[in-house]
Amino acid sequence: MINVLIAVLSVTVIGALCAVLLVLAAKYMHVPEDERFPKVRACLPGANCGACGYTGCDGYAKALIENPDVRSNLCIPGGDATAAELARVLGRAVEDVEEQVAVVCCRGDCSATQNKYAYEGMQTCAAAAALFGGPGSCSYGCMGFGDCAGVCPVDAICLNDGIAHVDPRVCIGCGMCVRTCPHHIIHMVPAVSRVVVLCQSHDKGAVTRKNCTNGCIGCMKCEKACPSDAVHVKDGLAEIDQRKCTHCEACYAACPTGAIARFVGGGAPQAPEQQ
């Protein structure tokens, strides 16, 4: 009985001593929080998506307070309203936010491609990509298992006909789908964009055409048609510089495979044969 009492007393003394040490540490080692932090943090939407380049909304809020050079318009999901509120709280000039939307740069649906083998593993893009680049005939294309849809916080992504599609009217531009895609075929583009290249294949034209009838074959017709030098074919794939694009849609009209699509009525980008 005495041994039990000694053990209980020892544990009690040790616990009390640790509690005192913790109280002293909290009192004398406390780092005061900037009183502006709660106000700045309250301005942010709380998506913790990392689109601003920081580790969530807390990280961005701290950076804004600690470094006056950090811009207050980096929260794409929050848009202009969040930027204006941050500027008010921080006493800065209001900066405009360049709204962006995600685009799945692939048109390799079931009618345009085929499988090169029967995949029976885990039904995720990450797992499928580890096995010879995925089951699709095009190793650059969308595998259609929906890893991107799984991380989208606003359900802006759906799977249709074997590939993912982003609804730009719902997309908040957080970029979480971009970081999730193992083939890196989801890109962020300015919300004002009118034309996009829905292909990521860098194979030669004949190979791309064999693997996907909707792919870019690097024919350079779009590059020659562009009057503003915004389109260039690099490594067999057309690329559009959205900063130079004047939205004339000449490249869209010139593309023989429909690899260049345009946004119609604020909806998803559509290729010529879908008009």
PDB file of N, CA and C in Angstrom, residues 102-104 106-109 142 148-149 155-168 186 198 268-269 274:
ATOM      1  N   ALA A 102      -9.035  27.504 -64.286  1.00  0.00           N
ATOM      2  CA  ALA A 102      -8.299  26.305 -64.679  1.00  0.00           C
ATOM      3  C   ALA A 102      -8.863  25.738 -65.977  1.00  0.00           C
ATOM      4  N   VAL A 103      -7.989  25.219 -66.827  1.00  0.00           N
ATOM      5  CA  VAL A 103      -8.401  24.598 -68.087  1.00  0.00           C
ATOM      6  C   VAL A 103      -7.695  23.258 -68.219  1.00  0.00           C
ATOM      7  N   VAL A 104      -8.456  22.203 -68.491  1.00  0.00           N
ATOM      8  CA  VAL A 104      -7.868  20.893 -68.757  1.00  0.00           C
ATOM      9  C   VAL A 104      -7.433  20.882 -70.216  1.00  0.00           C
ATOM     10  N   CYS A 106      -6.665  19.119 -72.730  1.00  0.00           N
ATOM     11  CA  CYS A 106      -6.725  17.803 -73.386  1.00  0.00           C
ATOM     12  C   CYS A 106      -8.120  17.600 -73.962  1.00  0.00           C
ATOM     13  N   ARG A 107      -8.172  17.068 -75.203  1.00  0.00           N
ATOM     14  CA  ARG A 107      -9.449  16.696 -75.827  1.00  0.00           C
ATOM     15  C   ARG A 107      -9.441  15.220 -76.196  1.00  0.00           C
ATOM     16  N   GLY A 108      -8.610  14.468 -75.476  1.00  0.00           N
ATOM     17  CA  GLY A 108      -8.500  13.043 -75.775  1.00  0.00           C
ATOM     18  C   GLY A 108      -9.607  12.217 -75.151  1.00  0.00           C
ATOM     19  N   ASP A 109     -10.836  12.470 -75.582  1.00  0.00           N
ATOM     20  CA  ASP A 109     -11.967  11.725 -75.027  1.00  0.00           C
ATOM     21  C   ASP A 109     -12.059  10.339 -75.657  1.00  0.00           C
ATOM     22  N   CYS A 142      -5.224  13.330 -70.467  1.00  0.00           N
ATOM     23  CA  CYS A 142      -6.006  13.136 -69.252  1.00  0.00           C
ATOM     24  C   CYS A 142      -6.377  11.663 -69.111  1.00  0.00           C
ATOM     25  N   CYS A 148      -8.284  15.414 -59.889  1.00  0.00           N
ATOM     26  CA  CYS A 148      -8.513  16.861 -59.867  1.00  0.00           C
ATOM     27  C   CYS A 148      -9.889  17.189 -59.304  1.00  0.00           C
ATOM     28  N   ALA A 149     -10.895  16.416 -59.704  1.00  0.00           N
ATOM     29  CA  ALA A 149     -12.253  16.655 -59.210  1.00  0.00           C
ATOM     30  C   ALA A 149     -12.329  16.413 -57.709  1.00  0.00           C
ATOM     31  N   ASP A 155     -16.497  22.023 -56.541  1.00  0.00           N
ATOM     32  CA  ASP A 155     -17.127  21.089 -57.494  1.00  0.00           C
ATOM     33  C   ASP A 155     -17.233  21.682 -58.897  1.00  0.00           C
ATOM     34  N   ALA A 156     -16.149  22.320 -59.340  1.00  0.00           N
ATOM     35  CA  ALA A 156     -16.148  22.924 -60.676  1.00  0.00           C
ATOM     36  C   ALA A 156     -15.689  21.941 -61.740  1.00  0.00           C
ATOM     37  N   ILE A 157     -15.253  20.735 -61.347  1.00  0.00           N
ATOM     38  CA  ILE A 157     -14.702  19.768 -62.295  1.00  0.00           C
ATOM     39  C   ILE A 157     -15.589  18.537 -62.359  1.00  0.00           C
ATOM     40  N   CYS A 158     -15.866  18.113 -63.568  1.00  0.00           N
ATOM     41  CA  CYS A 158     -16.638  16.887 -63.769  1.00  0.00           C
ATOM     42  C   CYS A 158     -15.908  15.989 -64.760  1.00  0.00           C
ATOM     43  N   LEU A 159     -16.259  14.723 -64.766  1.00  0.00           N
ATOM     44  CA  LEU A 159     -15.697  13.766 -65.709  1.00  0.00           C
ATOM     45  C   LEU A 159     -16.749  13.432 -66.737  1.00  0.00           C
ATOM     46  N   ASN A 160     -16.389  13.590 -68.011  1.00  0.00           N
ATOM     47  CA  ASN A 160     -17.340  13.326 -69.082  1.00  0.00           C
ATOM     48  C   ASN A 160     -16.619  12.706 -70.267  1.00  0.00           C
ATOM     49  N   ASP A 161     -17.091  11.585 -70.732  1.00  0.00           N
ATOM     50  CA  ASP A 161     -16.531  10.923 -71.909  1.00  0.00           C
ATOM     51  C   ASP A 161     -15.044  10.604 -71.735  1.00  0.00           C
ATOM     52  N   GLY A 162     -14.665  10.266 -70.512  1.00  0.00           N
ATOM     53  CA  GLY A 162     -13.300   9.789 -70.269  1.00  0.00           C
ATOM     54  C   GLY A 162     -12.284  10.832 -69.882  1.00  0.00           C
ATOM     55  N   ILE A 163     -12.643  12.113 -69.869  1.00  0.00           N
ATOM     56  CA  ILE A 163     -11.693  13.152 -69.486  1.00  0.00           C
ATOM     57  C   ILE A 163     -12.366  14.169 -68.556  1.00  0.00           C
ATOM     58  N   ALA A 164     -11.521  14.940 -67.872  1.00  0.00           N
ATOM     59  CA  ALA A 164     -12.025  15.948 -66.941  1.00  0.00           C
ATOM     60  C   ALA A 164     -12.356  17.242 -67.670  1.00  0.00           C
ATOM     61  N   HIS A 165     -13.343  17.961 -67.156  1.00  0.00           N
ATOM     62  CA  HIS A 165     -13.739  19.257 -67.707  1.00  0.00           C
ATOM     63  C   HIS A 165     -13.934  20.234 -66.558  1.00  0.00           C
ATOM     64  N   VAL A 166     -13.473  21.471 -66.731  1.00  0.00           N
ATOM     65  CA  VAL A 166     -13.629  22.512 -65.716  1.00  0.00           C
ATOM     66  C   VAL A 166     -14.674  23.509 -66.187  1.00  0.00           C
ATOM     67  N   ASP A 167     -15.618  23.807 -65.325  1.00  0.00           N
ATOM     68  CA  ASP A 167     -16.617  24.842 -65.622  1.00  0.00           C
ATOM     69  C   ASP A 167     -16.050  26.179 -65.146  1.00  0.00           C
ATOM     70  N   PRO A 168     -15.630  27.059 -66.055  1.00  0.00           N
ATOM     71  CA  PRO A 168     -15.019  28.332 -65.647  1.00  0.00           C
ATOM     72  C   PRO A 168     -15.980  29.257 -64.913  1.00  0.00           C
ATOM     73  N   ILE A 186      -3.368  20.499 -66.595  1.00  0.00           N
ATOM     74  CA  ILE A 186      -4.322  21.526 -66.183  1.00  0.00           C
ATOM     75  C   ILE A 186      -3.539  22.816 -65.978  1.00  0.00           C
ATOM     76  N   LEU A 198      -5.963  22.889 -76.385  1.00  0.00           N
ATOM     77  CA  LEU A 198      -6.395  21.743 -75.589  1.00  0.00           C
ATOM     78  C   LEU A 198      -5.595  20.501 -75.977  1.00  0.00           C
ATOM     79  N   ALA A 268     -17.387  26.260 -70.808  1.00  0.00           N
ATOM     80  CA  ALA A 268     -16.150  25.546 -71.067  1.00  0.00           C
ATOM     81  C   ALA A 268     -15.685  25.795 -72.491  1.00  0.00           C
ATOM     82  N   PRO A 269     -14.365  25.718 -72.736  1.00  0.00           N
ATOM     83  CA  PRO A 269     -13.855  25.942 -74.097  1.00  0.00           C
ATOM     84  C   PRO A 269     -14.357  24.886 -75.061  1.00  0.00           C
ATOM     85  N   GLN A 274     -17.758  21.452 -82.191  1.00  0.00           N
ATOM     86  CA  GLN A 274     -18.731  21.463 -81.116  1.00  0.00           C
ATOM     87  C   GLN A 274     -19.649  22.668 -81.167  1.00  0.00           C
TER      88      GLN A 274
END
